Amino acid sequence: MDEWKPNPAVKPHKKRSWYLAWKYKLMNQRALRKLCQTGAVLFLLVTVIVNIKLILDTRRAAYEEEEESAQDYDDEMLNVAVPRHPVNNKKVLDVEVYSSRSKVYVAVDGTTVLEDEAREQGRGIHVIVLNQATGHVMAKRVFDTYSPHEDEAMVLFLNMVARGRILIFTIKDEGSFHLKDTAKNVLKSLGSQVAPFLSWRDMWTFVGKKGGEVYGEKHAKSPALSTWGDPVLLKTEVHLTSVEDAECHWPDTELNRRRKRFCSKVEGYGSVCSCKDPTPIEFNPDPLKDNKVFDVPVAVIAGNRPNYLYRMLRSLLSAQGVNPQMITVFIDGYYEEPMDVVELFGLSGIQHTPISIKNARVSQHYKASLTATFNLFPDAKFAVVLEEDLDISVDFFSFLSQSIHLLEEDESLYCISAWNDQGYEHTAEDPSLLYRVETMPGLGWVLRKNLYKDELEPKWPTPEKLWDWDMWMRMPEQRKGRECIIPDISRSYHFGIVGLNMNGYFHEAYFKKHKFNTVPNVQLKNVESLRKDAYETEILRLLGEAEVLDHSKNPCEDSFVPDTEGKVYVVFIRMEQEADFTTWTQLAKCLHIWDLDVRGNHKGLWRLFRKKNHFLVVGVPASPYSSKKPSSVTPIYMEPPAKEEGAVAVPAVAAAEQT
Amino acid sequence: NGAAFSKVRGSQSGQDSTRWHVVRKFLGLISSHNIPVYLIDPLILGLVDKDIEQIRSSPDGPSPQCKYFCAPRDFTTFALLDKTWKHEVGLFRTAEKMGFQWLKIINKDPRLDGMDDLSGMEIPLHYIFKLASHAIHLVVFYERSGNYLWHGPLRLKQHMDRKFVPFRKLHFGRYPGAYEKPELLHVSIDDLKVQIPKNPSSFLEEISHSRFLECRYREARAFFQLYPDDASLDAVEFRKKAKSLLHLAALTLNNLGVKFWLSSGTCLGWYRQCNVIPHSKDVDLGIFIRDYKAEIIPAFQKAGLPLKHKFGKVEDSLELSFQGEDDVKLDIFFFYEEDDHIWNGGTQAKSGKKFKYLFPKFTLCWTEFVELKVHVPCETLQYVEANYGPGWKVPVKAWDWKSSPSNVQNNGVWPVDEWDDVIQIY
């Protein structure tokens, strides 16, 4: 958020403002042209000696009340001569908004609060919210409404902005392609006359008060599909209200003071700043009985996505058994707004000067955050690692409390993760069931201190390596054959879309349909059977009771699995050696689960649910469980599709980017 | 209980009873907010220590007279463990209502200082609550890596009231301090229920040697800018081994009650780069010869570190070397104090030549190194410069302990008939 304070001694624009007023009258009141001209010339002379603020007020009055503008001028002119200082505290902001194909900017009283001329980014509608009393920038967003669903995000955002705030809009490049009617209507309701007709590659700027007057709008139509509208520059003025008018009057409590500080600074958080019925910022969820993770520090890794962080912290603080004192939010960069969110919830936050670039930067941020966590909580044996784009299940801490002793006692474990890569709506069923997997899912996980201190921290990839921390952690040199414990139904939900590692399509395809537990106090079953040897016994028992499916059928077909519930089925697929995932990948693809790389396997075995039946997949002959295959059964082989251009490269890249 | 006691107190002067009243009010304030504090005031603990048996045996007994909290002084000092309270603002509002004026000293969080470019919120280090002519100094203790408690220095910022209390008379805050986690005892002193360290005399002893030095993280970062850290697998492995060897050595010596400090290359590593120097190949410790105990050798052997060599004797140039895991060795040099300098000795096994390494006098401070609370010479720069010369900032890989140190002197040759005793190699 830019620190910006209005400059009360506004001088440089007086000529222009006068000109605008004059021009306005020329257009609208031709009959009064002469009178105006005279008045204007007089006015120009008088400006040298009178207070500029009052003159601007005067012009505003003229602007608002078209009919009597000339008279108003005169009345005000009479008043003007009397007081050297204005009779009220009203201030005026000069606002300039520029929209074009390759550049947008917004200047308030000569201070640039937005400037984006970077190539290949910042496309769409930029929105800035100003505090109507102070002129502070409270929010700055860009919605790439060329792409689908971004208009919905914009509507959501605009709905959350409090009445009375000043909204500034400008388009860079293209902002209409996926700007649907709902969004256009919202813009129209804000007073835009152009929004309903915005079309392909039009340039557009708009300044208005939410639920109030319009300060200006400019539009340039694109003449042809292949070209953009001409750049538009809107210069207008905005009148500030008093601070009291811009604030809510909540009872004076410690919590409300935090709320007030937050709400006067930032925008776009909806009901938390509602005057009438603000949403709570303290949640007091039920404590957990015998909470084994009460003293485990929680590190929240954040970047500059304060709205995500807000959503994340709400869910975290609502989870049963949470201990807010153990939470530290690590912000990658000197961003103010994420810190405001942290302070709103009364948590502690730490900012991290960015070093290195892109993925390496994230990786360095992780390292610094983990080291700091164990410094701040020297007694801790574990740390819970979360990211700002996760929802946390209500029984997240209950899940960890029941399983954390395994991580302490079983050396063959690498982590406990709240996320099941293969736990989709149609493939996850049992909230009390846990698995052991050879992959490290991340997305809400527990790290053992000695693993970090003795193994990971000393050889953490240095900035110049440009590695993803999670890809690095998954490498055999680090994982050393150890496994993670995961739940069948995830205890976290990855809602992040915008950011370094994700694009919208990608999120839709791989994350949206993930199952997320909403049941509180789930009693996990057979936790002890997750230990190294016990798990083998458990798997052999399962395979022993499993019914072998008809291998002559197509495993992709729904009918492959009988219409039963609660049964255990097994299918054998071809897997020549440990790293042969050809058939598995094809099967994963047709089952619509994670297929970009191999996840969720345990010794060539995958466990999931189909039609509410436990569905086991064994890779033959690589898996040690191959011995359970009846000799009559031929493992299923599925051929990868013929290579199309780019078809292989895309998943590879996407896989590398998945967090 | 106040009524009976106030009669007795009536005989005390007004000043004396003011102190008692202020302490009582303060204890009321913090107990109303459920904040557990304990008494660390050196003066009162000194008085308490004299009667400790009696106080221990009757933790709730009434006091015949105001013996402790009425003693003349400007402050009463209490400690607060940071993690035991939630920084509620309500405390200060209640304090104000009770008539206290208060001052909060905040500063950077040292636990983040060693971290590249992290900036956390500043943390409270000291509070002072003033009422009438008496003041309560509340020192905030933080747990740090190495299983110890740390308190910060008291430094006034520009806008602060320098005359709020006579700051110079405070017992805590001139330097940062490091302490063991104390065992606490609930007692009743002068009819006030307080917590005190279970063993006041050892706590008082601890106070006198509590000064803490933070590692020079900024300089260390600058060093690594000039000389990028060795991140090879060998270096990582060596550091890991050196760290665990140091932890084992510290455990062994602490159990024996033998005071030691980081010396030579290990000390240089701490001072220059806040880490183990990966090419140093050993861990070096110093011990004053007056602290020598015969149990040292068996204790290390029991800990799984066989004696590798023993040079010199207790009277002259003693030096022990133990074999750690995979070629990492632990060298212990014994230091001999003279009037104007301190020295330790060296011996060349094949020739029987003796060497002497001279250091200016130094005292010991606590620091944190590889998650361990250890001693280093407080006057570290002089110590390091004596050993490595003014060029200590530049890494040197080829180091000859007989000629490279700038403080080495030839010290003759061991008489041949003593060789069996003073040159023992295993």
CSV table of C-alpha atoms in Angstrom, one decimal, chain A residues 252-254 257 325 330 334 339 342-343 347-355 365 367-369 371-379 449 453-455 457-459 462, chain B residues 82-87 89-90 93 109-121 142-148 181 231-233 236-237 239-240 243 368 371:
chain,number,residue,atom,x,y,z
A,252,ASP,CA,-14.4,1.2,22.4
A,253,THR,CA,-12.8,-2.2,23.1
A,254,GLU,CA,-9.3,-3.6,22.5
A,257,ARG,CA,-9.4,-0.6,18.2
A,325,GLN,CA,0.3,-17.3,20.5
A,330,PHE,CA,6.2,-14.6,7.7
A,334,TYR,CA,8.0,-5.2,3.0
A,339,MET,CA,1.0,-6.9,8.0
A,342,VAL,CA,-1.8,-9.9,10.8
A,343,GLU,CA,-2.3,-7.1,13.3
A,347,LEU,CA,-1.0,-12.1,15.7
A,348,SER,CA,2.7,-11.6,15.3
A,349,GLY,CA,4.2,-11.0,11.9
A,350,ILE,CA,7.7,-10.9,10.5
A,351,GLN,CA,8.7,-9.3,7.2
A,352,HIS,CA,11.5,-10.7,5.1
A,353,THR,CA,13.5,-8.6,2.7
A,354,PRO,CA,13.3,-10.4,-0.6
A,355,ILE,CA,16.5,-12.0,-1.8
A,365,HIS,CA,11.7,-17.2,2.3
A,367,LYS,CA,14.2,-21.2,4.9
A,368,ALA,CA,14.3,-18.0,6.7
A,369,SER,CA,10.8,-18.6,8.1
A,371,THR,CA,14.8,-21.0,10.9
A,372,ALA,CA,13.2,-18.1,12.6
A,373,THR,CA,10.3,-20.3,13.8
A,374,PHE,CA,12.7,-22.6,15.6
A,375,ASN,CA,14.6,-19.6,17.0
A,376,LEU,CA,11.5,-18.1,18.4
A,377,PHE,CA,10.3,-21.3,19.9
A,378,PRO,CA,13.5,-23.0,20.9
A,379,ASP,CA,11.6,-25.7,22.9
A,449,LYS,CA,12.9,-29.9,14.1
A,453,LYS,CA,18.2,-28.6,11.8
A,454,ASP,CA,20.4,-31.6,11.1
A,455,GLU,CA,19.6,-32.3,7.5
A,457,GLU,CA,18.8,-26.3,6.9
A,458,PRO,CA,22.6,-26.9,6.4
A,459,LYS,CA,22.2,-27.9,2.8
A,462,THR,CA,21.3,-21.5,-2.0
B,82,ASP,CA,7.7,-13.8,28.0
B,83,LYS,CA,5.9,-16.9,26.9
B,84,THR,CA,3.8,-17.0,30.1
B,85,TRP,CA,1.8,-13.9,29.2
B,86,LYS,CA,0.0,-12.5,26.2
B,87,HIS,CA,1.0,-8.8,26.2
B,89,VAL,CA,-2.9,-4.0,27.1
B,90,GLY,CA,-5.3,-4.3,30.0
B,93,ARG,CA,-4.7,0.3,32.1
B,109,ASP,CA,14.2,-9.3,18.7
B,110,PRO,CA,17.7,-10.9,18.9
B,111,ARG,CA,16.3,-14.3,18.0
B,112,LEU,CA,15.8,-12.9,14.5
B,113,ASP,CA,19.0,-10.9,14.4
B,114,GLY,CA,21.0,-13.8,13.1
B,115,MET,CA,18.6,-14.2,10.3
B,116,ASP,CA,19.1,-12.8,6.9
B,117,ASP,CA,17.0,-9.7,6.5
B,118,LEU,CA,14.1,-10.6,8.8
B,119,SER,CA,12.3,-7.8,10.6
B,120,GLY,CA,9.9,-8.7,13.2
B,121,MET,CA,8.0,-6.6,15.6
B,142,TYR,CA,13.0,-14.9,26.6
B,143,GLU,CA,13.8,-18.5,25.9
B,144,ARG,CA,16.5,-19.0,23.3
B,145,SER,CA,18.0,-21.8,21.3
B,146,GLY,CA,20.4,-23.5,23.7
B,147,ASN,CA,17.9,-24.0,26.5
B,148,TYR,CA,18.6,-20.8,28.3
B,181,LYS,CA,15.9,-21.7,33.5
B,231,ALA,CA,28.2,-25.2,1.1
B,232,SER,CA,29.8,-28.4,-0.1
B,233,LEU,CA,28.7,-31.7,1.4
B,236,VAL,CA,27.9,-29.5,5.8
B,237,GLU,CA,29.0,-32.8,7.3
B,239,ARG,CA,29.8,-28.6,10.7
B,240,LYS,CA,27.2,-31.2,11.8
B,243,LYS,CA,28.3,-29.1,16.4
B,368,GLU,CA,24.9,-18.5,21.8
B,371,GLU,CA,22.3,-23.7,19.6
